[in-house]
Amino acid sequence: MEEFKTLFDQIKSKIENAKSIDELEKIRVEIMGRNGIITSLMKKIPEMPIEERSKFGKDVNDLKEKANKFLSERMILLREIEERSKAFQKYIDLTIPGPLRENGKIHVINQVINECVSVFSKMGFDVVEGPEMENVYYNFEALNTPEWHPARDLHDTFYITDSILLRTHTSPVQVRTMERRKPPLRIVSAGRVYRNDYDATHLPSFFQIEGLAIDQKISMADLKGTLENAIKSLLGEDKKIRFRPHYFPFTEPSVEVDVSFGGKKEWLEILGAGMVHPNVLRNVGIDPDKWQGFAFGMGIERIAMLKYGINDIREFPRNSLKFLRLF
Ligand code: DAH
């Protein structure tokens, strides 16, 4: 009995491990064939004592039946596997191109920021960063704009607390930089700013790039030359540029710069600039009798509008792929 059990287990595992129809056929011959295991057991019967023959014969038959059953079950399974893999080979066409995957691309705003940074880098400006959530001190006070100042009305924004707000311009980065670095210095800083504004040329959240140069003997001529050079590099030599006198609390004198827009005699304002106000320098401990500087803050969306002839600034936050794919 014990011997039949081990023999059966061996046969079973052999069959189960057959990996192909050919291999299974070899195993079948090994078990069932003329010189196979079962036949050789049968051949032993005539040599046995008569009383044992019937029990032994029955056990051999039993083994044979079970082995047959396993063989045919395994055969069905292997046939199915082989058929499937044939069908697979038949239908797989490795020459068909894969599913089309669209490439992502850099957002038009970031493209313009990168271009601005590259233009100013070539002129020797370093890139620095500042927080979007700002203290009232950096956003206004340090920039010579005390609480009673009418200029604050133009910069209404989102307040987190009484003294913390979403910055209305990138100018606070000027102050943060001058607190950390000694002049001479030239920096630009791009990022998001926030304001209570919304129409075809204004957004409640938009992008600016700030510039600051502090040195000895810097004049309005340096400001003008730097900005003209930058604007022409960004928008083309043929662009008409207009410097208009203006007022900012943190510069004196101050200007706004417009660029010709849309063929007709139209102008689009793209930046504010000026010579850094002595009070701003004093606030960060720089002696205004020794150092001067110019600063500017340019609207990134405005540059993109001019570059690509976009009439409505509200296209940018709409996030329509049809629009974004154009750039
Ligand atoms: N911060 C001003 C604004 O958002 C723009 C500006 C004007 C920036 C003059 C400057 C500057 O650095 O000198 O409207």
mmCIF file of C-alpha atoms and ligand atoms in Angstrom:
data_model
loop_
_atom_site.group_PDB
_atom_site.id
_atom_site.type_symbol
_atom_site.label_atom_id
_atom_site.label_comp_id
_atom_site.label_asym_id
_atom_site.label_seq_id
_atom_site.Cartn_x
_atom_site.Cartn_y
_atom_site.Cartn_z
ATOM 1 C CA MET A 1 0.000 0.000 0.000
ATOM 2 C CA GLU A 2 2.688 2.459 1.147
ATOM 3 C CA GLU A 3 4.713 1.781 -2.003
ATOM 4 C CA PHE A 4 1.727 2.503 -4.249
ATOM 5 C CA LYS A 5 1.131 5.772 -2.438
ATOM 6 C CA THR A 6 4.719 7.020 -3.001
ATOM 7 C CA LEU A 7 4.667 5.797 -6.569
ATOM 8 C CA PHE A 8 1.416 7.659 -7.164
ATOM 9 C CA ASP A 9 2.847 10.860 -5.663
ATOM 10 C CA GLN A 10 5.900 10.625 -7.920
ATOM 11 C CA ILE A 11 3.772 10.102 -11.025
ATOM 12 C CA LYS A 12 1.489 12.953 -10.064
ATOM 13 C CA SER A 13 4.292 15.464 -9.600
ATOM 14 C CA LYS A 14 5.928 14.401 -12.861
ATOM 15 C CA ILE A 15 2.711 15.059 -14.742
ATOM 16 C CA GLU A 16 2.077 18.351 -13.020
ATOM 17 C CA ASN A 17 5.554 19.572 -13.884
ATOM 18 C CA ALA A 18 5.264 18.861 -17.586
ATOM 19 C CA LYS A 19 5.719 22.177 -19.363
ATOM 20 C CA SER A 20 4.765 21.218 -22.913
ATOM 21 C CA ILE A 21 2.715 18.680 -24.826
ATOM 22 C CA ASP A 22 5.908 16.980 -26.024
ATOM 23 C CA GLU A 23 7.236 16.652 -22.520
ATOM 24 C CA LEU A 24 3.894 15.275 -21.318
ATOM 25 C CA GLU A 25 3.906 12.692 -24.124
ATOM 26 C CA LYS A 26 7.319 11.447 -22.983
ATOM 27 C CA ILE A 27 6.023 11.133 -19.422
ATOM 28 C CA ARG A 28 2.949 9.247 -20.683
ATOM 29 C CA VAL A 29 5.202 6.711 -22.403
ATOM 30 C CA GLU A 30 7.311 6.425 -19.251
ATOM 31 C CA ILE A 31 4.198 5.544 -17.236
ATOM 32 C CA MET A 32 1.853 3.792 -19.684
ATOM 33 C CA GLY A 33 4.179 2.608 -22.462
ATOM 34 C CA ARG A 34 5.169 -0.944 -23.289
ATOM 35 C CA ASN A 35 8.197 -0.675 -21.026
ATOM 36 C CA GLY A 36 6.549 1.770 -18.714
ATOM 37 C CA ILE A 37 5.996 1.730 -14.960
ATOM 38 C CA ILE A 38 2.483 0.269 -15.091
ATOM 39 C CA THR A 39 3.387 -2.516 -17.537
ATOM 40 C CA SER A 40 6.410 -3.528 -15.508
ATOM 41 C CA LEU A 41 4.189 -3.763 -12.423
ATOM 42 C CA MET A 42 1.704 -5.951 -14.361
ATOM 43 C CA LYS A 43 4.534 -8.217 -15.412
ATOM 44 C CA LYS A 44 5.282 -8.981 -11.773
ATOM 45 C CA ILE A 45 1.818 -10.540 -11.196
ATOM 46 C CA PRO A 46 2.467 -14.057 -12.576
ATOM 47 C CA GLU A 47 5.467 -14.377 -10.258
ATOM 48 C CA MET A 48 3.411 -13.585 -7.147
ATOM 49 C CA PRO A 49 1.758 -15.961 -4.741
ATOM 50 C CA ILE A 50 -1.872 -16.475 -5.816
ATOM 51 C CA GLU A 51 -3.421 -14.848 -2.691
ATOM 52 C CA GLU A 52 -1.623 -11.574 -3.310
ATOM 53 C CA ARG A 53 -2.322 -11.322 -7.010
ATOM 54 C CA SER A 54 -5.859 -9.943 -6.939
ATOM 55 C CA LYS A 55 -5.104 -7.171 -4.388
ATOM 56 C CA PHE A 56 -1.926 -6.180 -6.247
ATOM 57 C CA GLY A 57 -3.732 -6.198 -9.605
ATOM 58 C CA LYS A 58 -6.433 -3.994 -8.196
ATOM 59 C CA ASP A 59 -3.886 -1.492 -6.864
ATOM 60 C CA VAL A 60 -2.054 -1.364 -10.189
ATOM 61 C CA ASN A 61 -5.322 -0.751 -12.018
ATOM 62 C CA ASP A 62 -6.222 1.942 -9.582
ATOM 63 C CA LEU A 63 -2.865 3.619 -10.150
ATOM 64 C CA LYS A 64 -3.299 3.343 -13.883
ATOM 65 C CA GLU A 65 -6.733 4.969 -13.792
ATOM 66 C CA LYS A 66 -5.567 7.845 -11.642
ATOM 67 C CA ALA A 67 -2.475 8.403 -13.799
ATOM 68 C CA ASN A 68 -4.657 8.429 -16.926
ATOM 69 C CA LYS A 69 -6.935 10.976 -15.399
ATOM 70 C CA PHE A 70 -4.031 13.264 -14.483
ATOM 71 C CA LEU A 71 -2.470 12.848 -17.906
ATOM 72 C CA SER A 72 -5.609 13.875 -19.741
ATOM 73 C CA GLU A 73 -6.307 16.810 -17.438
ATOM 74 C CA ARG A 74 -2.774 18.088 -17.911
ATOM 75 C CA MET A 75 -3.063 17.574 -21.671
ATOM 76 C CA ILE A 76 -6.192 19.735 -21.853
ATOM 77 C CA LEU A 77 -4.480 22.508 -19.928
ATOM 78 C CA LEU A 78 -1.273 22.426 -21.981
ATOM 79 C CA ARG A 79 -3.231 22.427 -25.250
ATOM 80 C CA GLU A 80 -5.103 25.498 -24.157
ATOM 81 C CA ILE A 81 -1.915 27.305 -23.168
ATOM 82 C CA GLU A 82 -0.252 26.444 -26.479
ATOM 83 C CA GLU A 83 -3.257 27.559 -28.490
ATOM 84 C CA ARG A 84 -3.461 30.820 -26.681
ATOM 85 C CA SER A 85 0.177 31.633 -27.164
ATOM 86 C CA LYS A 86 -0.155 30.811 -30.864
ATOM 87 C CA ALA A 87 -3.137 33.143 -31.181
ATOM 88 C CA PHE A 88 -1.204 35.810 -29.331
ATOM 89 C CA GLN A 89 1.755 35.495 -31.696
ATOM 90 C CA LYS A 90 -0.589 35.658 -34.639
ATOM 91 C CA TYR A 91 -2.330 38.861 -33.581
ATOM 92 C CA ILE A 92 0.531 40.814 -32.073
ATOM 93 C CA ASP A 93 2.008 43.122 -34.671
ATOM 94 C CA LEU A 94 5.156 44.689 -33.332
ATOM 95 C CA THR A 95 5.335 47.086 -36.251
ATOM 96 C CA ILE A 96 2.177 48.963 -35.212
ATOM 97 C CA PRO A 97 3.111 52.279 -33.575
ATOM 98 C CA GLY A 98 2.348 52.481 -29.838
ATOM 99 C CA PRO A 99 -0.449 54.628 -28.410
ATOM 100 C CA LEU A 100 0.271 58.294 -29.047
ATOM 101 C CA ARG A 101 1.407 60.015 -25.901
ATOM 102 C CA GLU A 102 1.331 63.780 -25.972
ATOM 103 C CA ASN A 103 4.354 65.590 -24.671
ATOM 104 C CA GLY A 104 3.829 68.113 -21.922
ATOM 105 C CA LYS A 105 5.376 71.520 -22.351
ATOM 106 C CA ILE A 106 6.377 74.522 -20.327
ATOM 107 C CA HIS A 107 3.476 76.898 -19.635
ATOM 108 C CA VAL A 108 3.608 80.109 -21.675
ATOM 109 C CA ILE A 109 4.031 82.176 -18.485
ATOM 110 C CA ASN A 110 7.035 80.127 -17.424
ATOM 111 C CA GLN A 111 8.450 80.331 -20.941
ATOM 112 C CA VAL A 112 8.317 84.130 -20.746
ATOM 113 C CA ILE A 113 9.772 84.138 -17.216
ATOM 114 C CA ASN A 114 12.648 81.962 -18.431
ATOM 115 C CA GLU A 115 13.285 84.302 -21.341
ATOM 116 C CA CYS A 116 13.272 87.376 -19.080
ATOM 117 C CA VAL A 117 15.629 85.697 -16.623
ATOM 118 C CA SER A 118 17.953 84.752 -19.447
ATOM 119 C CA VAL A 119 17.991 88.304 -20.861
ATOM 120 C CA PHE A 120 18.740 89.862 -17.460
ATOM 121 C CA SER A 121 21.270 87.150 -16.540
ATOM 122 C CA LYS A 122 23.273 88.145 -19.593
ATOM 123 C CA MET A 123 23.331 91.702 -18.219
ATOM 124 C CA GLY A 124 24.737 90.470 -14.910
ATOM 125 C CA PHE A 125 21.592 90.146 -12.774
ATOM 126 C CA ASP A 126 21.380 87.259 -10.266
ATOM 127 C CA VAL A 127 18.116 85.421 -9.634
ATOM 128 C CA VAL A 128 16.635 85.552 -6.123
ATOM 129 C CA GLU A 129 13.310 84.478 -4.631
ATOM 130 C CA GLY A 130 10.864 85.849 -2.128
ATOM 131 C CA PRO A 131 7.633 84.684 -0.447
ATOM 132 C CA GLU A 132 4.156 85.211 -1.909
ATOM 133 C CA MET A 133 2.772 85.581 1.600
ATOM 134 C CA GLU A 134 4.360 88.779 2.859
ATOM 135 C CA ASN A 135 4.508 91.019 5.894
ATOM 136 C CA VAL A 136 2.878 94.416 5.562
ATOM 137 C CA TYR A 137 6.305 95.799 6.457
ATOM 138 C CA TYR A 138 8.038 94.400 3.372
ATOM 139 C CA ASN A 139 5.124 94.925 1.012
ATOM 140 C CA PHE A 140 4.488 98.564 2.012
ATOM 141 C CA GLU A 141 6.305 100.169 4.916
ATOM 142 C CA ALA A 142 9.893 99.374 3.983
ATOM 143 C CA LEU A 143 9.002 100.561 0.486
ATOM 144 C CA ASN A 144 8.222 104.043 1.788
ATOM 145 C CA THR A 145 4.471 103.422 1.756
ATOM 146 C CA PRO A 146 3.134 104.025 5.310
ATOM 147 C CA GLU A 147 -0.399 103.085 6.282
ATOM 148 C CA TRP A 148 -1.919 106.497 5.524
ATOM 149 C CA HIS A 149 -0.422 106.592 2.025
ATOM 150 C CA PRO A 150 -2.969 106.914 -0.816
ATOM 151 C CA ALA A 151 -0.885 104.507 -2.956
ATOM 152 C CA ARG A 152 -2.105 101.707 -0.710
ATOM 153 C CA ASP A 153 -5.604 102.066 -2.171
ATOM 154 C CA LEU A 154 -4.296 100.885 -5.538
ATOM 155 C CA HIS A 155 -2.825 97.801 -3.918
ATOM 156 C CA ASP A 156 -5.806 96.288 -2.158
ATOM 157 C CA THR A 157 -5.208 92.564 -1.725
ATOM 158 C CA PHE A 158 -6.043 89.409 0.245
ATOM 159 C CA TYR A 159 -5.169 89.681 3.921
ATOM 160 C CA ILE A 160 -4.288 86.601 5.988
ATOM 161 C CA THR A 161 -4.071 88.662 9.217
ATOM 162 C CA ASP A 162 -3.772 92.397 9.811
ATOM 163 C CA SER A 163 -0.041 92.226 9.212
ATOM 164 C CA ILE A 164 0.251 89.346 6.725
ATOM 165 C CA LEU A 165 -1.015 89.577 3.151
ATOM 166 C CA LEU A 166 -0.565 88.126 -0.322
ATOM 167 C CA ARG A 167 2.063 90.415 -1.841
ATOM 168 C CA THR A 168 0.751 93.006 -4.292
ATOM 169 C CA HIS A 169 4.051 93.249 -6.179
ATOM 170 C CA THR A 170 7.487 91.639 -6.277
ATOM 171 C CA SER A 171 9.091 94.823 -4.886
ATOM 172 C CA PRO A 172 9.359 93.453 -1.294
ATOM 173 C CA VAL A 173 12.066 91.122 -2.646
ATOM 174 C CA GLN A 174 14.210 94.246 -3.152
ATOM 175 C CA VAL A 175 14.097 94.940 0.582
ATOM 176 C CA ARG A 176 14.664 91.323 1.583
ATOM 177 C CA THR A 177 17.689 91.158 -0.709
ATOM 178 C CA MET A 178 19.236 94.423 0.489
ATOM 179 C CA GLU A 179 18.862 93.229 4.084
ATOM 180 C CA ARG A 180 20.939 90.155 3.252
ATOM 181 C CA ARG A 181 23.419 91.348 0.649
ATOM 182 C CA LYS A 182 25.788 94.258 0.564
ATOM 183 C CA PRO A 183 25.938 96.497 -2.511
ATOM 184 C CA PRO A 184 26.958 96.541 -5.295
ATOM 185 C CA LEU A 185 24.214 94.168 -6.388
ATOM 186 C CA ARG A 186 22.046 93.338 -9.358
ATOM 187 C CA ILE A 187 19.112 90.965 -8.908
ATOM 188 C CA VAL A 188 15.910 89.891 -10.599
ATOM 189 C CA SER A 189 13.061 88.005 -8.973
ATOM 190 C CA ALA A 190 9.998 86.588 -10.720
ATOM 191 C CA GLY A 191 6.811 85.310 -9.171
ATOM 192 C CA ARG A 192 3.123 85.583 -8.479
ATOM 193 C CA VAL A 193 1.479 88.701 -7.073
ATOM 194 C CA TYR A 194 -2.109 89.460 -6.005
ATOM 195 C CA ARG A 195 -4.472 92.404 -6.357
ATOM 196 C CA ASN A 196 -8.124 93.332 -6.224
ATOM 197 C CA ASP A 197 -8.385 93.835 -10.013
ATOM 198 C CA TYR A 198 -10.143 92.144 -12.895
ATOM 199 C CA ASP A 199 -10.575 93.231 -16.523
ATOM 200 C CA ALA A 200 -9.094 92.668 -19.998
ATOM 201 C CA THR A 201 -5.660 93.912 -18.881
ATOM 202 C CA HIS A 202 -5.736 93.118 -15.115
ATOM 203 C CA LEU A 203 -5.940 89.886 -13.148
ATOM 204 C CA PRO A 204 -6.412 89.295 -9.391
ATOM 205 C CA SER A 205 -3.348 87.066 -9.547
ATOM 206 C CA PHE A 206 -0.589 87.640 -12.059
ATOM 207 C CA PHE A 207 3.177 87.477 -12.499
ATOM 208 C CA GLN A 208 5.888 90.094 -12.250
ATOM 209 C CA ILE A 209 9.614 90.164 -12.586
ATOM 210 C CA GLU A 210 11.369 92.594 -10.289
ATOM 211 C CA GLY A 211 14.786 94.063 -10.955
ATOM 212 C CA LEU A 212 17.157 95.970 -8.703
ATOM 213 C CA ALA A 213 20.613 97.370 -9.320
ATOM 214 C CA ILE A 214 22.520 99.162 -6.564
ATOM 215 C CA ASP A 215 25.940 100.642 -7.191
ATOM 216 C CA GLN A 216 27.871 103.884 -7.048
ATOM 217 C CA LYS A 217 27.098 106.442 -9.740
ATOM 218 C CA ILE A 218 24.082 104.696 -11.186
ATOM 219 C CA SER A 219 21.749 107.037 -13.041
ATOM 220 C CA MET A 220 18.463 107.163 -14.883
ATOM 221 C CA ALA A 221 20.484 106.634 -18.079
ATOM 222 C CA ASP A 222 21.495 103.163 -16.835
ATOM 223 C CA LEU A 223 17.862 102.388 -16.079
ATOM 224 C CA LYS A 224 16.769 103.499 -19.523
ATOM 225 C CA GLY A 225 19.531 101.628 -21.337
ATOM 226 C CA THR A 226 18.984 98.431 -19.384
ATOM 227 C CA LEU A 227 15.225 98.416 -19.939
ATOM 228 C CA GLU A 228 15.415 99.325 -23.621
ATOM 229 C CA ASN A 229 17.931 96.591 -24.214
ATOM 230 C CA ALA A 230 15.851 94.032 -22.304
ATOM 231 C CA ILE A 231 12.550 94.951 -23.975
ATOM 232 C CA LYS A 232 14.079 94.841 -27.448
ATOM 233 C CA SER A 233 15.707 91.462 -26.742
ATOM 234 C CA LEU A 234 12.360 90.124 -25.549
ATOM 235 C CA LEU A 235 10.000 91.648 -28.090
ATOM 236 C CA GLY A 236 12.092 92.587 -31.109
ATOM 237 C CA GLU A 237 14.183 95.558 -32.191
ATOM 238 C CA ASP A 238 11.272 97.167 -34.043
ATOM 239 C CA LYS A 239 9.086 97.636 -30.959
ATOM 240 C CA LYS A 240 8.321 101.251 -30.014
ATOM 241 C CA ILE A 241 9.027 102.007 -26.359
ATOM 242 C CA ARG A 242 7.657 104.974 -24.392
ATOM 243 C CA PHE A 243 8.900 106.210 -21.005
ATOM 244 C CA ARG A 244 6.193 108.161 -19.161
ATOM 245 C CA PRO A 245 6.718 110.107 -15.923
ATOM 246 C CA HIS A 246 4.836 108.471 -13.069
ATOM 247 C CA TYR A 247 4.733 108.233 -9.301
ATOM 248 C CA PHE A 248 5.740 105.370 -7.018
ATOM 249 C CA PRO A 249 6.461 105.883 -3.305
ATOM 250 C CA PHE A 250 9.626 103.776 -3.492
ATOM 251 C CA THR A 251 11.269 105.506 -6.467
ATOM 252 C CA GLU A 252 12.162 109.096 -7.268
ATOM 253 C CA PRO A 253 11.953 109.961 -10.094
ATOM 254 C CA SER A 254 9.566 107.268 -11.339
ATOM 255 C CA VAL A 255 8.452 106.165 -14.786
ATOM 256 C CA GLU A 256 6.062 103.806 -16.443
ATOM 257 C CA VAL A 257 7.047 102.134 -19.686
ATOM 258 C CA ASP A 258 4.639 101.359 -22.523
ATOM 259 C CA VAL A 259 5.187 99.319 -25.675
ATOM 260 C CA SER A 260 3.356 99.801 -28.979
ATOM 261 C CA PHE A 261 0.575 97.280 -29.270
ATOM 262 C CA GLY A 262 -1.662 96.038 -32.060
ATOM 263 C CA GLY A 263 -0.592 98.110 -35.115
ATOM 264 C CA LYS A 264 -2.841 101.126 -34.397
ATOM 265 C CA LYS A 265 -1.526 103.890 -32.175
ATOM 266 C CA GLU A 266 -2.115 101.852 -29.035
ATOM 267 C CA TRP A 267 0.207 101.356 -26.086
ATOM 268 C CA LEU A 268 0.333 98.655 -23.438
ATOM 269 C CA GLU A 269 1.931 99.475 -20.112
ATOM 270 C CA ILE A 270 4.420 96.771 -19.191
ATOM 271 C CA LEU A 271 6.370 98.031 -16.209
ATOM 272 C CA GLY A 272 6.967 100.575 -13.500
ATOM 273 C CA ALA A 273 10.474 101.720 -12.646
ATOM 274 C CA GLY A 274 12.580 104.469 -11.168
ATOM 275 C CA MET A 275 15.568 105.455 -9.101
ATOM 276 C CA VAL A 276 15.380 103.804 -5.680
ATOM 277 C CA HIS A 277 14.058 106.290 -3.102
ATOM 278 C CA PRO A 278 16.644 107.302 -0.445
ATOM 279 C CA ASN A 279 14.187 106.282 2.296
ATOM 280 C CA VAL A 280 14.112 102.712 0.979
ATOM 281 C CA LEU A 281 17.910 102.556 1.130
ATOM 282 C CA ARG A 282 17.904 104.044 4.643
ATOM 283 C CA ASN A 283 15.379 101.407 5.775
ATOM 284 C CA VAL A 284 17.902 98.659 5.003
ATOM 285 C CA GLY A 285 20.924 100.554 6.331
ATOM 286 C CA ILE A 286 22.446 101.565 3.015
ATOM 287 C CA ASP A 287 23.845 105.114 2.877
ATOM 288 C CA PRO A 288 22.001 106.943 0.057
ATOM 289 C CA ASP A 289 24.800 109.502 -0.223
ATOM 290 C CA LYS A 290 27.178 106.722 -1.198
ATOM 291 C CA TRP A 291 24.936 104.334 -3.138
ATOM 292 C CA GLN A 292 22.198 104.748 -5.693
ATOM 293 C CA GLY A 293 20.170 102.343 -7.678
ATOM 294 C CA PHE A 294 17.377 101.748 -10.085
ATOM 295 C CA ALA A 295 14.532 99.292 -9.857
ATOM 296 C CA PHE A 296 11.738 98.028 -12.049
ATOM 297 C CA GLY A 297 8.749 95.713 -11.883
ATOM 298 C CA MET A 298 7.535 94.199 -15.141
ATOM 299 C CA GLY A 299 4.290 92.338 -15.868
ATOM 300 C CA ILE A 300 4.954 88.895 -17.305
ATOM 301 C CA GLU A 301 1.474 88.430 -18.818
ATOM 302 C CA ARG A 302 1.828 91.820 -20.497
ATOM 303 C CA ILE A 303 5.079 90.712 -22.150
ATOM 304 C CA ALA A 304 3.375 87.520 -23.330
ATOM 305 C CA MET A 305 0.432 89.557 -24.679
ATOM 306 C CA LEU A 306 2.775 91.747 -26.709
ATOM 307 C CA LYS A 307 4.916 88.864 -27.860
ATOM 308 C CA TYR A 308 1.979 86.797 -29.115
ATOM 309 C CA GLY A 309 -0.671 89.447 -29.813
ATOM 310 C CA ILE A 310 -3.068 88.292 -27.084
ATOM 311 C CA ASN A 311 -5.822 90.856 -26.479
ATOM 312 C CA ASP A 312 -7.362 89.568 -23.265
ATOM 313 C CA ILE A 313 -5.170 88.833 -20.252
ATOM 314 C CA ARG A 314 -7.943 86.602 -18.865
ATOM 315 C CA GLU A 315 -6.912 83.905 -21.366
ATOM 316 C CA PHE A 316 -3.969 82.987 -19.123
ATOM 317 C CA PRO A 317 -5.797 81.676 -16.049
ATOM 318 C CA ARG A 318 -8.551 80.048 -18.140
ATOM 319 C CA ASN A 319 -6.223 77.101 -18.708
ATOM 320 C CA SER A 320 -7.763 76.113 -22.015
ATOM 321 C CA LEU A 321 -5.474 73.564 -23.660
ATOM 322 C CA LYS A 322 -6.407 74.920 -27.058
ATOM 323 C CA PHE A 323 -4.901 78.242 -25.981
ATOM 324 C CA LEU A 324 -1.903 76.831 -24.105
ATOM 325 C CA ARG A 325 -0.885 74.553 -26.998
ATOM 326 C CA LEU A 326 -0.317 77.599 -29.201
ATOM 327 C CA PHE A 327 2.925 78.492 -27.437
HETATM 328 N N1 DAH B 1 5.842 97.496 -7.782
HETATM 329 C C1 DAH B 1 5.260 98.317 -8.816
HETATM 330 C C2 DAH B 1 3.895 97.762 -9.179
HETATM 331 O O1 DAH B 1 3.620 96.653 -8.934
HETATM 332 C C3 DAH B 1 6.111 98.319 -10.017
HETATM 333 C C4 DAH B 1 7.410 98.963 -9.768
HETATM 334 C C5 DAH B 1 7.548 100.342 -9.904
HETATM 335 C C6 DAH B 1 8.479 98.217 -9.342
HETATM 336 C C7 DAH B 1 8.727 100.936 -9.667
HETATM 337 C C8 DAH B 1 9.686 98.820 -9.090
HETATM 338 C C9 DAH B 1 9.800 100.195 -9.248
HETATM 339 O O2 DAH B 1 10.747 98.147 -8.687
HETATM 340 O O3 DAH B 1 10.998 100.784 -9.021
HETATM 341 O O4 DAH B 1 3.104 98.460 -9.732
#
